[in-house]
Amino acid sequence: MKDVKTGMTKQQVLQIAGPGSTEVRMRNARGTCSNYLLKNRDGTAQSYFVSYDETGHVLNKGFQSCEAYDTSPQR
């Protein structure tokens, strides 16, 4: 996920990270968002999201779920 950069296309992200576990349409932010579940070295799971604008380019990303991001999006 460290290779995912703002402005990349959704296709580029799919090549790097594969499909997310779920994809949602944002309510407060624009566009769509993919949820990923990353495994830490200690075996625990960590939520990670990648949000896309209306043109399918990465708008934001980070260590929370799409649903959590959508409550207070950074535009």
Short mmCIF file of C-alpha atoms in Angstrom, two decimals:
data_model
loop_
_atom_site.label_atom_id
_atom_site.label_comp_id
_atom_site.label_asym_id
_atom_site.label_seq_id
_atom_site.Cartn_x
_atom_site.Cartn_y
_atom_site.Cartn_z
CA MET A 1 0.00 0.00 0.00
CA LYS A 2 2.96 2.32 0.45
CA ASP A 3 3.22 2.49 -3.35
CA VAL A 4 -0.33 3.86 -3.74
CA LYS A 5 -0.10 7.60 -4.43
CA THR A 6 -2.65 10.40 -4.71
CA GLY A 7 -3.63 10.94 -8.35
CA MET A 8 -3.10 7.32 -9.46
CA THR A 9 -5.87 5.69 -11.45
CA LYS A 10 -8.01 2.95 -9.96
CA GLN A 11 -6.47 0.52 -12.47
CA GLN A 12 -2.97 1.37 -11.19
CA VAL A 13 -4.09 0.73 -7.60
CA LEU A 14 -5.64 -2.60 -8.61
CA GLN A 15 -2.31 -3.65 -10.15
CA ILE A 16 -0.45 -2.77 -6.94
CA ALA A 17 -2.90 -3.82 -4.22
CA GLY A 18 -5.60 -5.88 -5.91
CA PRO A 19 -9.28 -5.29 -5.23
CA GLY A 20 -10.43 -4.09 -1.84
CA SER A 21 -12.59 -6.25 0.39
CA THR A 22 -15.53 -3.88 -0.16
CA GLU A 23 -16.27 -0.80 -2.23
CA VAL A 24 -18.69 1.92 -1.16
CA ARG A 25 -20.11 5.11 -2.62
CA MET A 26 -19.25 8.03 -0.37
CA ARG A 27 -22.02 10.15 1.15
CA ASN A 28 -20.10 13.13 2.55
CA ALA A 29 -16.98 12.88 0.41
CA ARG A 30 -17.07 12.66 -3.35
CA GLY A 31 -16.62 9.50 -5.38
CA THR A 32 -16.10 5.93 -4.20
CA CYS A 33 -13.90 4.19 -1.67
CA SER A 34 -12.27 0.76 -1.34
CA ASN A 35 -11.71 -0.90 2.04
CA TYR A 36 -8.67 -3.13 2.56
CA LEU A 37 -7.84 -5.30 5.54
CA LEU A 38 -4.07 -5.45 6.08
CA LYS A 39 -2.38 -8.03 8.28
CA ASN A 40 0.24 -6.76 10.70
CA ARG A 41 3.34 -8.80 11.53
CA ASP A 42 1.82 -9.75 14.88
CA GLY A 43 -1.21 -11.25 13.11
CA THR A 44 -3.67 -8.47 13.93
CA ALA A 45 -5.69 -6.77 11.20
CA GLN A 46 -5.57 -3.09 10.25
CA SER A 47 -8.19 -1.22 8.20
CA TYR A 48 -6.95 0.82 5.23
CA PHE A 49 -8.95 2.84 2.70
CA VAL A 50 -8.34 4.28 -0.75
CA SER A 51 -10.84 6.90 -1.92
CA TYR A 52 -11.38 7.84 -5.56
CA ASP A 53 -12.81 10.97 -7.12
CA GLU A 54 -15.46 10.98 -9.84
CA THR A 55 -12.82 10.37 -12.54
CA GLY A 56 -11.42 7.27 -10.80
CA HIS A 57 -8.23 8.85 -9.45
CA VAL A 58 -6.95 8.41 -5.89
CA LEU A 59 -8.15 11.31 -3.77
CA ASN A 60 -7.01 10.13 -0.34
CA LYS A 61 -5.82 7.04 1.55
CA GLY A 62 -5.06 6.05 5.10
CA PHE A 63 -5.35 3.71 8.06
CA GLN A 64 -9.09 3.72 8.74
CA SER A 65 -12.19 2.36 7.04
CA CYS A 66 -14.05 4.12 4.23
CA GLU A 67 -16.99 4.56 6.58
CA ALA A 68 -14.82 6.31 9.20
CA TYR A 69 -13.18 8.49 6.55
CA ASP A 70 -16.57 9.50 5.12
CA THR A 71 -17.66 10.96 8.47
CA SER A 72 -14.90 13.61 8.24
CA PRO A 73 -13.39 13.60 4.74
CA GLN A 74 -10.34 15.63 3.78
CA ARG A 75 -11.16 17.17 0.42
#
